[in-house]
Coordinates of C-alpha atoms and ligand atoms in Angstrom, one line a residue:
X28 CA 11.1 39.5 -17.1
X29 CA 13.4 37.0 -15.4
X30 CA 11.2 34.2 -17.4
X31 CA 11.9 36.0 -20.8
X32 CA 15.6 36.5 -20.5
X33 CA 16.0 32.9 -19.2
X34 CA 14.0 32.0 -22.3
X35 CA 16.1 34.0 -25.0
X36 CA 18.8 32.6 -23.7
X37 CA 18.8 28.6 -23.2
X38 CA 16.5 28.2 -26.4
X39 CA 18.0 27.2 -29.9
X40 CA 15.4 25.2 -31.7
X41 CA 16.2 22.5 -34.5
X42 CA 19.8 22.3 -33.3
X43 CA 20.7 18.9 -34.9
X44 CA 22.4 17.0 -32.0
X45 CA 21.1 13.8 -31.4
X46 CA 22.0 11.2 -33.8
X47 CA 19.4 8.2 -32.6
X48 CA 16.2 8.2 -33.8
X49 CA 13.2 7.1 -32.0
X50 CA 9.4 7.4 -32.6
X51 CA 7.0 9.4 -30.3
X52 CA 3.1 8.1 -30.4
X53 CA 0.3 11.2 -29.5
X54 CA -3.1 10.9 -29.1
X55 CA -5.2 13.7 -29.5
X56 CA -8.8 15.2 -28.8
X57 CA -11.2 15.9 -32.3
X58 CA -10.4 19.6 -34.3
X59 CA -14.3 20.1 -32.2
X60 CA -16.6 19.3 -30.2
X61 CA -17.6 15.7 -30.9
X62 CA -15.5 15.2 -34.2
X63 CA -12.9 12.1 -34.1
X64 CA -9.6 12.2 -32.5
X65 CA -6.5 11.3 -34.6
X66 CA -3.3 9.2 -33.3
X67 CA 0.5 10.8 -34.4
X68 CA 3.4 9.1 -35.2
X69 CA 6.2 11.6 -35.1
X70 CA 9.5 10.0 -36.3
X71 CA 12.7 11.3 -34.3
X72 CA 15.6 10.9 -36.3
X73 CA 18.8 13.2 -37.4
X74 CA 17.5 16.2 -35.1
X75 CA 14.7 16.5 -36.3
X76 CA 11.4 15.8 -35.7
X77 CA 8.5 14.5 -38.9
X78 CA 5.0 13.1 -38.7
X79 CA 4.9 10.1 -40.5
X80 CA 1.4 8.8 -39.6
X81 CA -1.7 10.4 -38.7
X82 CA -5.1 8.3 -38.4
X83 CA -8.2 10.0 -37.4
X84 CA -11.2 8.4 -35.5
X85 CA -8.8 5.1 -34.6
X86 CA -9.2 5.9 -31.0
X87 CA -12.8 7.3 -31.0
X88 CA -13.1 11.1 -29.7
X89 CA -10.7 12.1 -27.2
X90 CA -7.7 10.2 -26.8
X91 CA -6.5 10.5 -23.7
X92 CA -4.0 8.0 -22.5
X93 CA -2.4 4.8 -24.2
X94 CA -0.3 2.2 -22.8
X95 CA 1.9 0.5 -25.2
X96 CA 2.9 -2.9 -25.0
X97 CA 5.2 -5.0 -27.4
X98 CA 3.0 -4.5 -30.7
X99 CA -0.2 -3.6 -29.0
X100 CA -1.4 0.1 -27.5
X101 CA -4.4 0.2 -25.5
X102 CA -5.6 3.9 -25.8
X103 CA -8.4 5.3 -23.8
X104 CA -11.4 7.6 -25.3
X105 CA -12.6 9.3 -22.6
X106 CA -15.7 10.7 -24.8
X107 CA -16.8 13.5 -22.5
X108 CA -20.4 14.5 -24.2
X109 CA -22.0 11.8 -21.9
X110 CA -22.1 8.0 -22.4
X111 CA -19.7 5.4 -21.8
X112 CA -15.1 5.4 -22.5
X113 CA -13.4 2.7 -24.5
X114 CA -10.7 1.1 -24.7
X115 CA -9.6 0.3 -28.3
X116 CA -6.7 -2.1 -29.0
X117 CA -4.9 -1.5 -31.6
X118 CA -2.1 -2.9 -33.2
X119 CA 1.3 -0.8 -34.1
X120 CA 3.8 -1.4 -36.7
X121 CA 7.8 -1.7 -35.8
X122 CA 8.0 1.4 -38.2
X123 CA 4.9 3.2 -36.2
X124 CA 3.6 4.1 -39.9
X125 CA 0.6 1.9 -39.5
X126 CA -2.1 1.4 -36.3
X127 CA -5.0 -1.1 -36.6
X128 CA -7.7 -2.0 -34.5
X129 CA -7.5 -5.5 -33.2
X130 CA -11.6 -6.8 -32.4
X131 CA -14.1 -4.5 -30.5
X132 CA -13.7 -1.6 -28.7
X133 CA -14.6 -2.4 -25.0
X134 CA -16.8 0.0 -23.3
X135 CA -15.5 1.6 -20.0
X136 CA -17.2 3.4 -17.2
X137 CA -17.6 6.9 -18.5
X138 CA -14.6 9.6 -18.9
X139 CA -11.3 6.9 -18.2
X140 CA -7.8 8.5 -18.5
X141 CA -5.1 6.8 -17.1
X142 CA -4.1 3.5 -17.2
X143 CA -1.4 1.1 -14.9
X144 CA -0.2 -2.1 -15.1
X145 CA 0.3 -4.7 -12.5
X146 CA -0.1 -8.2 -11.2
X147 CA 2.0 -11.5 -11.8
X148 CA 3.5 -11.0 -15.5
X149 CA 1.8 -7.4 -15.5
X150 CA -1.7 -9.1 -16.7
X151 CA -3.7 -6.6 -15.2
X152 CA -4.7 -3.0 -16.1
X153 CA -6.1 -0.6 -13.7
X154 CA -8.0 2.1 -15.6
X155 CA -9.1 5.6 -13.7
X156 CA -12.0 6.4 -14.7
X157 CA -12.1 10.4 -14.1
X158 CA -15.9 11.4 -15.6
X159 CA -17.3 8.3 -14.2
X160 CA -16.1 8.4 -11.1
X161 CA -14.3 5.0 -10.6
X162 CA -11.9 2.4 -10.7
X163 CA -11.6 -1.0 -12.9
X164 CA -9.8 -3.6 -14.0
X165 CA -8.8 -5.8 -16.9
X166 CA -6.6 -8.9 -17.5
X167 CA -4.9 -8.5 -20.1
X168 CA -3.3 -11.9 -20.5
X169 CA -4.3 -12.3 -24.2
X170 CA -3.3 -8.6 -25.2
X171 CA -5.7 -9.2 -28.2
X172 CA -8.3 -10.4 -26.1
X173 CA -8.5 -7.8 -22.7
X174 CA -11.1 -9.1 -20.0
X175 CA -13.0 -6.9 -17.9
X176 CA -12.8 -7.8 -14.5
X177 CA -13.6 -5.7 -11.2
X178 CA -15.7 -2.2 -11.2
X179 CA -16.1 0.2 -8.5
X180 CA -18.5 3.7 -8.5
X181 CA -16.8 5.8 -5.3
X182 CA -19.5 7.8 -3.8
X183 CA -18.7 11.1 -2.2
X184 CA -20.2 14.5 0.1
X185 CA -19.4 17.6 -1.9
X186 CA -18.2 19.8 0.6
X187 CA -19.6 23.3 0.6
X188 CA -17.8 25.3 -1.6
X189 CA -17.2 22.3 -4.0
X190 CA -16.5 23.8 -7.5
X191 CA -17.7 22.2 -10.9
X192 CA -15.1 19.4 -10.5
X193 CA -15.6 18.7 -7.1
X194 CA -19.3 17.9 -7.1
X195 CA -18.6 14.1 -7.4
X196 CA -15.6 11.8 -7.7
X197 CA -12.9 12.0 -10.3
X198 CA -10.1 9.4 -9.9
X199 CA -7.6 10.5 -12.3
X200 CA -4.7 8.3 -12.1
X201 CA -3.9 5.0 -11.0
X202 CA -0.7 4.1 -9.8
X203 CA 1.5 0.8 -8.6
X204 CA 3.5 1.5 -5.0
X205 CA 7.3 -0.3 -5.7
X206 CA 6.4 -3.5 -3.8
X207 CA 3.9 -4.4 -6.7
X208 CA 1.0 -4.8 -4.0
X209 CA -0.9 -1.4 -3.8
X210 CA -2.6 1.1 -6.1
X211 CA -2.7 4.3 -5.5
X212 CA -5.7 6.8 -6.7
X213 CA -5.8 10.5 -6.6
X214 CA -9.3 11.2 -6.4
X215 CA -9.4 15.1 -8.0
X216 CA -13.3 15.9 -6.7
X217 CA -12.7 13.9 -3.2
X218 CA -9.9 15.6 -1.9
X219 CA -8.6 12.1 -1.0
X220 CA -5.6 9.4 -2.0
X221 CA -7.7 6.1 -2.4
X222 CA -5.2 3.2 -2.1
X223 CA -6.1 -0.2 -2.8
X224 CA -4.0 -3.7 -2.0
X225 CA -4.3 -5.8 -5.4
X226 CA -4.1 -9.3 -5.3
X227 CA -0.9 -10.4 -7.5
X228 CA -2.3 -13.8 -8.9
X229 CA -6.1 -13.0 -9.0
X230 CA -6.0 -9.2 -10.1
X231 CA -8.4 -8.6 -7.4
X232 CA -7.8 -5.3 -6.0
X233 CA -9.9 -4.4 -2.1
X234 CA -9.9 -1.1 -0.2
X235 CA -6.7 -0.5 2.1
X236 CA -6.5 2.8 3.3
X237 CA -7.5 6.3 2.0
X238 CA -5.5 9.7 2.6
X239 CA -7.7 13.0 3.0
X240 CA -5.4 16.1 1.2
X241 CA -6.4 19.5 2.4
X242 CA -10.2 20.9 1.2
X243 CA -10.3 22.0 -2.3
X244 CA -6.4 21.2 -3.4
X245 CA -7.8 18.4 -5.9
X246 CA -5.1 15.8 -6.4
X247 CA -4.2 14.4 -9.8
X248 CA -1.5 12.7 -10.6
X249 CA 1.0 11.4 -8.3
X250 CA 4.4 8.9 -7.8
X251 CA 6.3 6.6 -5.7
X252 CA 10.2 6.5 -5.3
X253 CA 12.1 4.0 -3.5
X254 CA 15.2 5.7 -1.6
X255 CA 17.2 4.2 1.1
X256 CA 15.8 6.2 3.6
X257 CA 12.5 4.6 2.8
X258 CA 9.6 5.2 0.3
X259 CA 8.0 8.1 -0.2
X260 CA 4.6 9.3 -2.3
X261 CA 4.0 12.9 -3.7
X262 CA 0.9 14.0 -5.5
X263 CA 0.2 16.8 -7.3
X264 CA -2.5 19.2 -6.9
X265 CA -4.7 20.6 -9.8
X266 CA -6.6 22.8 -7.8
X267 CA -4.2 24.5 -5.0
X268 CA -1.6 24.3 -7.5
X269 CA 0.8 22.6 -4.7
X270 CA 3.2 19.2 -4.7
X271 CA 2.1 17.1 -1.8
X272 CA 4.7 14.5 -0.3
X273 CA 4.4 11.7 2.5
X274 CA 6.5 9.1 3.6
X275 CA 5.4 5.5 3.1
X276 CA 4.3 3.0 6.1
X277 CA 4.0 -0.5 5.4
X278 CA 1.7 -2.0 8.2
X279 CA 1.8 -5.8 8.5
X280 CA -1.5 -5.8 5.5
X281 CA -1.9 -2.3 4.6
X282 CA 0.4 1.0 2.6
X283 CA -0.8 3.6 5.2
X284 CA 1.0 7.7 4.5
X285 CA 2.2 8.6 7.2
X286 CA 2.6 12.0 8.8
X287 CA 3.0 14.8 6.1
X288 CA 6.6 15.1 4.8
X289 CA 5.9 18.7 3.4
X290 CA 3.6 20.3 1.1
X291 CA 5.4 23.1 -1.4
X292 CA 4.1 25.1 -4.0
X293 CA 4.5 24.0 -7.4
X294 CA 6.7 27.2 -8.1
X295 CA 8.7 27.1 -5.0
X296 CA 8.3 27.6 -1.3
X297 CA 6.7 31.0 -0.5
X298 CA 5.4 31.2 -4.0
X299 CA 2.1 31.6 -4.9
X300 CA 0.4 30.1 -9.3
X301 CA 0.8 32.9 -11.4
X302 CA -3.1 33.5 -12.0
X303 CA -6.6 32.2 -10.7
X304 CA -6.5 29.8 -14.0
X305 CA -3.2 28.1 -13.2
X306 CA -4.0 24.2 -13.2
X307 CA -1.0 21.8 -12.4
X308 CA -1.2 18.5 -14.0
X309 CA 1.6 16.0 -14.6
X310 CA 4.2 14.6 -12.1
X311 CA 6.9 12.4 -13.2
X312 CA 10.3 11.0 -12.0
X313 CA 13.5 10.6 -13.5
X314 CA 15.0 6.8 -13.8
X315 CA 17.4 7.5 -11.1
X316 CA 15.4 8.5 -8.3
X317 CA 16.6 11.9 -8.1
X318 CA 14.5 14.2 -9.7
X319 CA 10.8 15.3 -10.1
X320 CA 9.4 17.2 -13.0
X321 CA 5.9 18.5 -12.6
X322 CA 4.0 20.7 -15.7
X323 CA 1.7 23.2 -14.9
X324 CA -0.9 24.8 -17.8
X325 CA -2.7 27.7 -18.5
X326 CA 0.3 30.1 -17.0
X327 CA 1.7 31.3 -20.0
X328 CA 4.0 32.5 -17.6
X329 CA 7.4 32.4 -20.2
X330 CA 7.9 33.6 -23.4
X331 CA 9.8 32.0 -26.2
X332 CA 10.5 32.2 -29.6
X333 CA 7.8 30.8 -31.4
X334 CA 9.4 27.5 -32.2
X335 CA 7.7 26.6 -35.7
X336 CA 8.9 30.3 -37.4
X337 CA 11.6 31.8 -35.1
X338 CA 10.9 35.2 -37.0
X339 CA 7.5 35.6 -36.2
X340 CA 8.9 36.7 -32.5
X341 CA 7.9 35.3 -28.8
X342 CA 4.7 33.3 -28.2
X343 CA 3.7 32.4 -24.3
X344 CA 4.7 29.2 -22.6
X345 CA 3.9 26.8 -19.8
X346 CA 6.7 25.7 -17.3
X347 CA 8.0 22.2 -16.8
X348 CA 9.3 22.8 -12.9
X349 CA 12.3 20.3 -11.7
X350 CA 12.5 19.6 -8.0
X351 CA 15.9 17.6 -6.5
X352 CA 15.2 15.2 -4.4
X353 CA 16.9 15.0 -1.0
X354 CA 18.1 11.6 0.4
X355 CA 15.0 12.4 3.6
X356 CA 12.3 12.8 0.3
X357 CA 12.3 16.2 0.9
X358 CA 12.4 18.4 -2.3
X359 CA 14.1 21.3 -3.4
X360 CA 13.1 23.4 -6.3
X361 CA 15.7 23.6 -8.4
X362 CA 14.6 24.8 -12.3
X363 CA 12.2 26.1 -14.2
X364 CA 12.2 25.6 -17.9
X365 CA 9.7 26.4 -20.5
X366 CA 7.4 23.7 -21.5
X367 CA 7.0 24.9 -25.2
X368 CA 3.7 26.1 -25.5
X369 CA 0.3 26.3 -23.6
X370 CA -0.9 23.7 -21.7
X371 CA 1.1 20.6 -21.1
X372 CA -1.0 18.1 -20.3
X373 CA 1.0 15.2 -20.3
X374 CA 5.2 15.1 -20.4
X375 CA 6.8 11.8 -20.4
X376 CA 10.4 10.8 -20.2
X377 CA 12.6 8.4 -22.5
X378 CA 13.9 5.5 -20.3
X379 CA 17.2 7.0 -20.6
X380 CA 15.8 9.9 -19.1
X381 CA 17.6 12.1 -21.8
X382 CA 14.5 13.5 -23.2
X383 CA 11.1 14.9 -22.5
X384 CA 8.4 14.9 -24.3
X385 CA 5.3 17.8 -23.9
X386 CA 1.6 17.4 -25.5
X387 CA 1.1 21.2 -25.7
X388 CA -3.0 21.0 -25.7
X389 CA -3.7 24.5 -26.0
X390 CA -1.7 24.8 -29.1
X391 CA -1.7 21.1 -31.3
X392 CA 2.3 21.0 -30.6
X393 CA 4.4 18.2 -29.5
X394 CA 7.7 19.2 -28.1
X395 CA 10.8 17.6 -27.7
X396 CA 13.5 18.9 -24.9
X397 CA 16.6 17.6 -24.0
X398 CA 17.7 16.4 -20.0
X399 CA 21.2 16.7 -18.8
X400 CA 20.2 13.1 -16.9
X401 CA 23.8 14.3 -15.0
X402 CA 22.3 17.8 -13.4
X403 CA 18.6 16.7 -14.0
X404 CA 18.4 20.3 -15.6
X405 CA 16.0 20.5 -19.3
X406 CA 18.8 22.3 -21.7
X407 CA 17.6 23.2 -25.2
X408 CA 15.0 22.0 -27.3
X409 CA 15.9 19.0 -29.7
X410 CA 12.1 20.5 -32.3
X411 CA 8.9 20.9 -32.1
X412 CA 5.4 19.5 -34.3
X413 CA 2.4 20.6 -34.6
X414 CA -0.3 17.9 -34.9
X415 CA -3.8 17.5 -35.7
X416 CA -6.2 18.3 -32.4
X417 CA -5.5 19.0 -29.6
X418 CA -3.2 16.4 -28.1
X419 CA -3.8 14.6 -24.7
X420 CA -0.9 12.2 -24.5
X421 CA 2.7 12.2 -26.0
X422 CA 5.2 9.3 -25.5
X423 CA 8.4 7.7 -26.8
X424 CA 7.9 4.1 -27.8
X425 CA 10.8 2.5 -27.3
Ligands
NAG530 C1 -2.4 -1.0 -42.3 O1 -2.4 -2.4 -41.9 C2 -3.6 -3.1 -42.2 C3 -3.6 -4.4 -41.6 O2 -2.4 -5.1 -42.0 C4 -3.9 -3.0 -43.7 O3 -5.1 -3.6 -44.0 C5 -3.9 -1.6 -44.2 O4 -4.0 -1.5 -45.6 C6 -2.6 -0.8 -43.7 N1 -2.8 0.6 -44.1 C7 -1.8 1.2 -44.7 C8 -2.1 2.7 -44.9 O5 -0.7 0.7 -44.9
NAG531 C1 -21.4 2.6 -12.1 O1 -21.7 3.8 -12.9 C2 -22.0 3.4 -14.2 C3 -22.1 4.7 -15.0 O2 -21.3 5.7 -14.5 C4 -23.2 2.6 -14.3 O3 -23.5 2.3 -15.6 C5 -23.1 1.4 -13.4 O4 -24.3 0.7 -13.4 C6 -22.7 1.8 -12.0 N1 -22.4 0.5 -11.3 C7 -22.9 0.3 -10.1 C8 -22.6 -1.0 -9.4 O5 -23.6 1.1 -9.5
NAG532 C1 2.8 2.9 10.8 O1 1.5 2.4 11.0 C2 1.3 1.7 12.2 C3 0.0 1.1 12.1 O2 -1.0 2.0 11.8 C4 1.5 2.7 13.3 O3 1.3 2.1 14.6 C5 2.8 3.4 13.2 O4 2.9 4.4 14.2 C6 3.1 4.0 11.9 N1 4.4 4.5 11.8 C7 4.7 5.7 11.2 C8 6.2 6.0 11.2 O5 3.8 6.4 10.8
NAG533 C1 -9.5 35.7 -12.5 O1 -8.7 36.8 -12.9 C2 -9.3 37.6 -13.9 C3 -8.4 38.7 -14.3 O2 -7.2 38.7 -13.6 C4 -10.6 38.2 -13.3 O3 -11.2 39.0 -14.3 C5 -11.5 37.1 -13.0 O4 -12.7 37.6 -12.4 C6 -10.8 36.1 -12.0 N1 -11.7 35.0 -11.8 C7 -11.9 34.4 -10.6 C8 -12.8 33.2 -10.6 O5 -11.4 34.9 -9.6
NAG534 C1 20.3 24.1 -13.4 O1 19.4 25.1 -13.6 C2 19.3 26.0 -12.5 C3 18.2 27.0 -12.8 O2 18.4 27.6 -14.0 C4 20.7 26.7 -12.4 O3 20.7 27.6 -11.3 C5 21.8 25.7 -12.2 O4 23.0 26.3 -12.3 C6 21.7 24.6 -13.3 N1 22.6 23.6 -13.0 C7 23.6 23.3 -13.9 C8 24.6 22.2 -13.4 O5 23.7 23.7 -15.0

């Protein structure tokens, strides 16, 4: 009820109040099982949002992450029916209305989905592999030209009431600490934060420390932020539905998380997910340090006008939940807005941090939502897409 008004009220789609334009890049899984993925170009221009590319089968099946840089965008297929991932590079035109493949695919350990940069000049790429169970590396030097370097299986116990994902190990992020020196991975079937020193002129990365979460919370995706009081990590938790924090200790060779900071649910202390399919899954921060935004799917916990045909009346949504965050690292839970459809698997920021973007899985749509980067609050919604598949990964390339 409280979800519905709030809805009704704050939600005025196509409004046309930004004047900038900017292009958002999507990747997306195959229409079904084991049909090609397609890659989106939605132009952002006048208020409104317009796809102006699609390509099908350019990033093999499912598309699940890209990193973009300059020209290039690595995207991931993570595959899924068995077999190895890729990594295709392709090659992106200044107006986005044109991707093309630049040499071979590489083959990846199976099911990768995530993907960070790091090293001297940002040469290397970490890559989680989440179906495969490990981590690897690239150098990326020659963009057109990425090397596989270093490849690691992590071998696990399942503990006894291990569900489906938590029969083996599924790394699903990778993620640099501030100092440059560390990786970070949430291991999803491990219960456990595997952190890794990487060697800034080599690219080698070796074991430093790993973190045990409670049993069965399955961490996914997590972040760093530098405050003055120190730095701190948080993690988000797919399975217990729960935001995980800890403050940083840097030993004399190691990043070690020290005692727990806190541990809140993802809707608020004394809160518990809205139903036994709830599945939390992206955490981001805003550019200034002073917000966190974490999506959480399969809720449909809101109800909003249905964005693409206001008169067809309410359809269900997602939230996208914004915490404060105190100068200790401590959070406070401070709105929840909807994410504009079902299942937001990945939401990104603009640099600006004026914008968010949702990939809306459960129902093809691409949303774009505008930030009061002032209050850190989501206000209205700038439009929405639908796109072809459902999509994985929506950013702005700017
Ligand atoms: C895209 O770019 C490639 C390489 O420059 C070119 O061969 C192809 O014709 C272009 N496709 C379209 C639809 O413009
Ligand atoms: C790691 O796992 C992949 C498949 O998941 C396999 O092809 C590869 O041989 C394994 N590497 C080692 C060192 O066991
Ligand atoms: C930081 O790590 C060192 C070495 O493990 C330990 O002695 C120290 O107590 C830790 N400090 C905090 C605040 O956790
Ligand atoms: C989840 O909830 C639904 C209905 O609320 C119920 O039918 C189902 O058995 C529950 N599943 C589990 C695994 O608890
Ligand atoms: C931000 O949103 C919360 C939750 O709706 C609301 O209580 C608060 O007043 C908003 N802050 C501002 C400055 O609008």
């Amino acid at each position: 009820m409280l979800y519905k008004s709030l809805a009704a009220g704050v939600i005025a789609f196509g409004l046309p109040t930004m004047a900038s334009a900017a292009l958002i890049i999507t990747g997306s899984m195959g229409k079904a099982d084991g049909q090609p993925g397609s890659l989106n170009t939605i132009k952002y221009a006048d208020g409104k949002l317009e796809i102006i590319n699609t390509q099908v089968g350019v990033c093999g099946k499912i598309s699940s992450w890209m990193e973009f840089i300059g020209n290039h965008i690595y995207c991931l297929d993570e595959v899924w029916t068995g077999g190895n991932g890729a990594l295709y590079n392709l090659q992106v035109t200044k107006d986005g209305s044109n991707l093309t493949q630049v040499g071979n695919k590489l083959e990846m350990l199976p099911g990768p989905v995530n993907t960070a940069r790091y090293g001297q000049n940002h040469r290397g790429l970490a890559v989680a592999a989440y179906g495969g169970g490990g981590l690897q590396t690239l150098d990326i030097s020659n963009p057109a030209a990425p090397k596989t370097l270093q490849s690691t299986n992590f071998t696990m116990t399942p503990k006894p009431k291990a569900g489906d994902q938590q029969k083996s190990s599924h790394p699903h992020q990778v993620i640099l600490d501030p100092t440059g020196d560390f990786i970070a991975v949430p291991d999803l079937g491990a219960d456990l934060i595997r952190i890794f020193k990487v060697d800034k002129n080599t690219l080698e990365y070796k074991e430093s420390s790993t973190v045990v979460t409670p049993d069965y919370s399955g961490p996914r995706h997590g972040a760093f932020v530098k405050l003055n009081s120190g730095t701190y990590f948080y993690v988000v938790t797919e399975l217990s539905n729960e935001i995980i924090g800890w403050k940083v200790n840097y030993t004399d060779n190691n990043l070690e998380l020290g005692e727990k900071q806190f541990l809140v649910p993802t809707h608020g202390p004394g809160t518990s997910a809205p139903n036994n399919v709830t599945a939390a899954a992206e955490i981001v921060i805003s550019p200034d340090n002073k917000f966190l935004l974490i999506s959480s799917r399969n809720e449909k916990s809101i109800e909003i006008p249905d964005p693409e045909n206001n008169a067809a009346g309410q359809i269900p949504s997602d939230p996208i939940i914004t915490y404060a965050i105190q100068a200790d690292g401590t959070l406070r839970l401070q709105q929840i807005f909807p994410a504009g459809g079902v299942h937001p698997r990945h939401i990104s920021l603009s640099k600006d941090g004026s914008l968010v973007v949702t990939a809306l899985q459960n129902d093809n749509r691409i949303a774009l939502i505008k930030r009061d980067v002032q209050t850190g609050n989501l206000t209205e919604f700038v439009g929405t897409v639908k796109v072809e598949g459902p999509p994985m990964f929506a950013k702005l390339k700017e």
